[in-house]
Amino acid sequence: MQNIRLGIVSAVDASQQAIRATFPDKDDQVSDWLEPVIPPIANAVIQLPVIGEPVLCLFLGNGIETGFFIGTVGEL
């Protein structure tokens, strides 16, 4: 499994500031909840992506259970 993957947002939880991503190239596998990678900016406002938006994801280890989303990547 690759550690950096391109996925599509399939769920958004604003209270957790997290998303789930689906990976069409892997039979639509769905990640666990992924929090954003946030730069150290004072009073940063987090804008979560919307369902259907493509996102770049970073995973720790050999799977899609533990990871983060780096950001959106535009239309595919």
Short mmCIF file of N, CA and C in Angstrom, two decimals:
data_model
loop_
_atom_site.label_atom_id
_atom_site.label_comp_id
_atom_site.label_asym_id
_atom_site.label_seq_id
_atom_site.Cartn_x
_atom_site.Cartn_y
_atom_site.Cartn_z
N MET A 1 0.86 -1.20 0.00
CA MET A 1 0.00 0.00 0.00
C MET A 1 0.88 1.23 0.00
N GLN A 2 0.49 2.23 -0.77
CA GLN A 2 1.22 3.49 -0.83
C GLN A 2 0.90 4.33 0.39
N ASN A 3 1.89 5.13 0.85
CA ASN A 3 1.66 5.99 2.01
C ASN A 3 0.99 7.30 1.65
N ILE A 4 1.13 7.74 0.40
CA ILE A 4 0.45 8.95 -0.06
C ILE A 4 -0.54 8.52 -1.13
N ARG A 5 -1.81 8.87 -0.92
CA ARG A 5 -2.87 8.40 -1.83
C ARG A 5 -3.80 9.55 -2.19
N LEU A 6 -4.35 9.48 -3.37
CA LEU A 6 -5.36 10.43 -3.82
C LEU A 6 -6.72 9.78 -3.59
N GLY A 7 -7.58 10.46 -2.85
CA GLY A 7 -8.90 9.92 -2.56
C GLY A 7 -10.00 10.94 -2.81
N ILE A 8 -11.22 10.51 -2.59
CA ILE A 8 -12.40 11.37 -2.74
C ILE A 8 -13.10 11.42 -1.38
N VAL A 9 -13.42 12.62 -0.91
CA VAL A 9 -14.09 12.77 0.38
C VAL A 9 -15.44 12.07 0.33
N SER A 10 -15.66 11.16 1.30
CA SER A 10 -16.92 10.41 1.35
C SER A 10 -17.75 10.75 2.58
N ALA A 11 -17.13 11.37 3.59
CA ALA A 11 -17.86 11.79 4.79
C ALA A 11 -17.09 12.93 5.45
N VAL A 12 -17.82 13.82 6.10
CA VAL A 12 -17.23 14.96 6.80
C VAL A 12 -17.83 15.03 8.19
N ASP A 13 -16.98 15.18 9.21
CA ASP A 13 -17.44 15.36 10.59
C ASP A 13 -16.85 16.67 11.10
N ALA A 14 -17.63 17.73 11.04
CA ALA A 14 -17.15 19.06 11.43
C ALA A 14 -16.79 19.12 12.91
N SER A 15 -17.50 18.38 13.76
CA SER A 15 -17.21 18.41 15.20
C SER A 15 -15.84 17.80 15.52
N GLN A 16 -15.42 16.82 14.73
CA GLN A 16 -14.09 16.20 14.90
C GLN A 16 -13.04 16.88 14.03
N GLN A 17 -13.47 17.76 13.13
CA GLN A 17 -12.58 18.37 12.13
C GLN A 17 -11.88 17.27 11.35
N ALA A 18 -12.65 16.32 10.84
CA ALA A 18 -12.08 15.16 10.15
C ALA A 18 -12.94 14.75 8.96
N ILE A 19 -12.32 14.00 8.07
CA ILE A 19 -13.01 13.47 6.89
C ILE A 19 -12.71 11.97 6.75
N ARG A 20 -13.52 11.31 5.95
CA ARG A 20 -13.20 9.96 5.47
C ARG A 20 -13.02 10.07 3.97
N ALA A 21 -12.09 9.30 3.43
CA ALA A 21 -11.84 9.33 2.00
C ALA A 21 -12.04 7.93 1.41
N THR A 22 -12.58 7.91 0.19
CA THR A 22 -12.75 6.67 -0.57
C THR A 22 -11.69 6.65 -1.66
N PHE A 23 -11.17 5.46 -1.96
CA PHE A 23 -10.12 5.31 -2.96
C PHE A 23 -10.62 4.46 -4.12
N PRO A 24 -11.08 5.11 -5.20
CA PRO A 24 -11.66 4.40 -6.34
C PRO A 24 -10.71 3.37 -6.97
N ASP A 25 -9.41 3.64 -6.93
CA ASP A 25 -8.45 2.70 -7.53
C ASP A 25 -8.20 1.48 -6.66
N LYS A 26 -8.78 1.45 -5.47
CA LYS A 26 -8.64 0.32 -4.54
C LYS A 26 -10.01 -0.23 -4.18
N ASP A 27 -10.86 -0.43 -5.19
CA ASP A 27 -12.20 -0.99 -5.00
C ASP A 27 -13.03 -0.20 -3.99
N ASP A 28 -12.88 1.12 -4.02
CA ASP A 28 -13.63 2.04 -3.15
C ASP A 28 -13.43 1.77 -1.66
N GLN A 29 -12.22 1.36 -1.27
CA GLN A 29 -11.90 1.25 0.15
C GLN A 29 -12.12 2.60 0.81
N VAL A 30 -12.54 2.59 2.07
CA VAL A 30 -12.81 3.83 2.81
C VAL A 30 -11.84 3.93 3.98
N SER A 31 -11.23 5.09 4.14
CA SER A 31 -10.29 5.31 5.24
C SER A 31 -11.02 5.45 6.56
N ASP A 32 -10.26 5.40 7.63
CA ASP A 32 -10.77 5.79 8.93
C ASP A 32 -10.84 7.32 8.92
N TRP A 33 -11.26 7.94 10.01
CA TRP A 33 -11.33 9.40 10.07
C TRP A 33 -9.94 9.99 9.96
N LEU A 34 -9.78 10.97 9.08
CA LEU A 34 -8.51 11.63 8.83
C LEU A 34 -8.62 13.10 9.22
N GLU A 35 -7.70 13.54 10.08
CA GLU A 35 -7.65 14.96 10.45
C GLU A 35 -6.72 15.69 9.48
N PRO A 36 -6.89 17.00 9.36
CA PRO A 36 -6.04 17.75 8.43
C PRO A 36 -4.64 17.99 9.00
N VAL A 37 -3.67 18.13 8.11
CA VAL A 37 -2.36 18.62 8.49
C VAL A 37 -2.50 20.14 8.52
N ILE A 38 -2.23 20.73 9.68
CA ILE A 38 -2.47 22.17 9.85
C ILE A 38 -1.15 22.90 10.09
N PRO A 39 -0.84 23.90 9.28
CA PRO A 39 0.37 24.68 9.54
C PRO A 39 0.20 25.50 10.82
N PRO A 40 1.30 25.81 11.50
CA PRO A 40 1.21 26.54 12.77
C PRO A 40 0.90 28.03 12.57
N ILE A 41 -0.37 28.32 12.32
CA ILE A 41 -0.82 29.69 12.11
C ILE A 41 -1.79 30.04 13.23
N ALA A 42 -1.54 31.16 13.90
CA ALA A 42 -2.42 31.58 14.99
C ALA A 42 -3.82 31.85 14.47
N ASN A 43 -4.81 31.40 15.21
CA ASN A 43 -6.22 31.62 14.89
C ASN A 43 -6.61 31.11 13.49
N ALA A 44 -6.02 30.00 13.09
CA ALA A 44 -6.32 29.44 11.77
C ALA A 44 -7.77 28.95 11.73
N VAL A 45 -8.44 29.21 10.63
CA VAL A 45 -9.80 28.72 10.41
C VAL A 45 -9.68 27.51 9.50
N ILE A 46 -10.21 26.39 9.97
CA ILE A 46 -10.12 25.15 9.20
C ILE A 46 -11.33 25.06 8.27
N GLN A 47 -11.08 24.97 6.99
CA GLN A 47 -12.14 24.79 5.99
C GLN A 47 -12.05 23.34 5.52
N LEU A 48 -12.98 22.51 5.98
CA LEU A 48 -12.98 21.12 5.57
C LEU A 48 -13.48 21.00 4.14
N PRO A 49 -12.95 20.04 3.39
CA PRO A 49 -13.46 19.81 2.04
C PRO A 49 -14.87 19.25 2.09
N VAL A 50 -15.56 19.30 0.98
CA VAL A 50 -16.94 18.79 0.92
C VAL A 50 -16.93 17.39 0.30
N ILE A 51 -18.01 16.66 0.53
CA ILE A 51 -18.16 15.32 -0.03
C ILE A 51 -18.04 15.39 -1.55
N GLY A 52 -17.24 14.49 -2.11
CA GLY A 52 -17.01 14.44 -3.55
C GLY A 52 -15.74 15.15 -3.99
N GLU A 53 -15.13 15.92 -3.10
CA GLU A 53 -13.92 16.66 -3.46
C GLU A 53 -12.68 15.75 -3.38
N PRO A 54 -11.75 15.85 -4.34
CA PRO A 54 -10.53 15.05 -4.27
C PRO A 54 -9.57 15.60 -3.22
N VAL A 55 -8.94 14.69 -2.46
CA VAL A 55 -7.99 15.08 -1.42
C VAL A 55 -6.74 14.22 -1.49
N LEU A 56 -5.63 14.81 -1.07
CA LEU A 56 -4.38 14.08 -0.96
C LEU A 56 -4.24 13.63 0.48
N CYS A 57 -3.99 12.32 0.68
CA CYS A 57 -3.95 11.74 2.02
C CYS A 57 -2.58 11.13 2.29
N LEU A 58 -2.16 11.21 3.54
CA LEU A 58 -0.88 10.66 3.99
C LEU A 58 -1.17 9.63 5.07
N PHE A 59 -0.64 8.41 4.92
CA PHE A 59 -0.90 7.34 5.88
C PHE A 59 0.38 6.90 6.56
N LEU A 60 0.24 6.54 7.83
CA LEU A 60 1.35 6.04 8.63
C LEU A 60 1.23 4.52 8.69
N GLY A 61 2.26 3.82 8.35
CA GLY A 61 2.20 2.36 8.40
C GLY A 61 1.72 1.77 7.09
N ASN A 62 1.24 0.54 7.18
CA ASN A 62 0.90 -0.23 5.99
C ASN A 62 -0.60 -0.41 5.86
N GLY A 63 -1.33 0.67 5.71
CA GLY A 63 -2.78 0.56 5.57
C GLY A 63 -3.40 1.94 5.51
N ILE A 64 -4.72 1.99 5.63
CA ILE A 64 -5.42 3.28 5.58
C ILE A 64 -6.15 3.57 6.89
N GLU A 65 -5.67 2.97 7.98
CA GLU A 65 -6.31 3.18 9.27
C GLU A 65 -5.82 4.45 9.96
N THR A 66 -4.52 4.73 9.90
CA THR A 66 -3.94 5.86 10.61
C THR A 66 -3.34 6.83 9.61
N GLY A 67 -3.87 8.05 9.59
CA GLY A 67 -3.34 9.02 8.64
C GLY A 67 -3.95 10.39 8.79
N PHE A 68 -3.67 11.24 7.82
CA PHE A 68 -4.10 12.63 7.79
C PHE A 68 -4.45 12.98 6.36
N PHE A 69 -5.19 14.08 6.19
CA PHE A 69 -5.33 14.58 4.82
C PHE A 69 -4.55 15.87 4.71
N ILE A 70 -3.85 16.01 3.59
CA ILE A 70 -2.96 17.14 3.38
C ILE A 70 -3.73 18.33 2.82
N GLY A 71 -4.68 18.07 1.95
CA GLY A 71 -5.49 19.14 1.37
C GLY A 71 -6.19 18.68 0.11
N THR A 72 -6.94 19.59 -0.48
CA THR A 72 -7.65 19.28 -1.72
C THR A 72 -6.70 19.46 -2.90
N VAL A 73 -7.05 18.83 -4.01
CA VAL A 73 -6.16 18.88 -5.17
C VAL A 73 -6.84 19.36 -6.44
N GLY A 74 -8.05 19.87 -6.36
CA GLY A 74 -8.73 20.35 -7.56
C GLY A 74 -9.51 19.25 -8.23
N GLU A 75 -10.08 19.56 -9.36
CA GLU A 75 -10.92 18.60 -10.09
C GLU A 75 -10.09 17.53 -10.76
N LEU A 76 -10.62 16.31 -10.76
CA LEU A 76 -9.95 15.19 -11.44
C LEU A 76 -10.63 14.90 -12.75
#
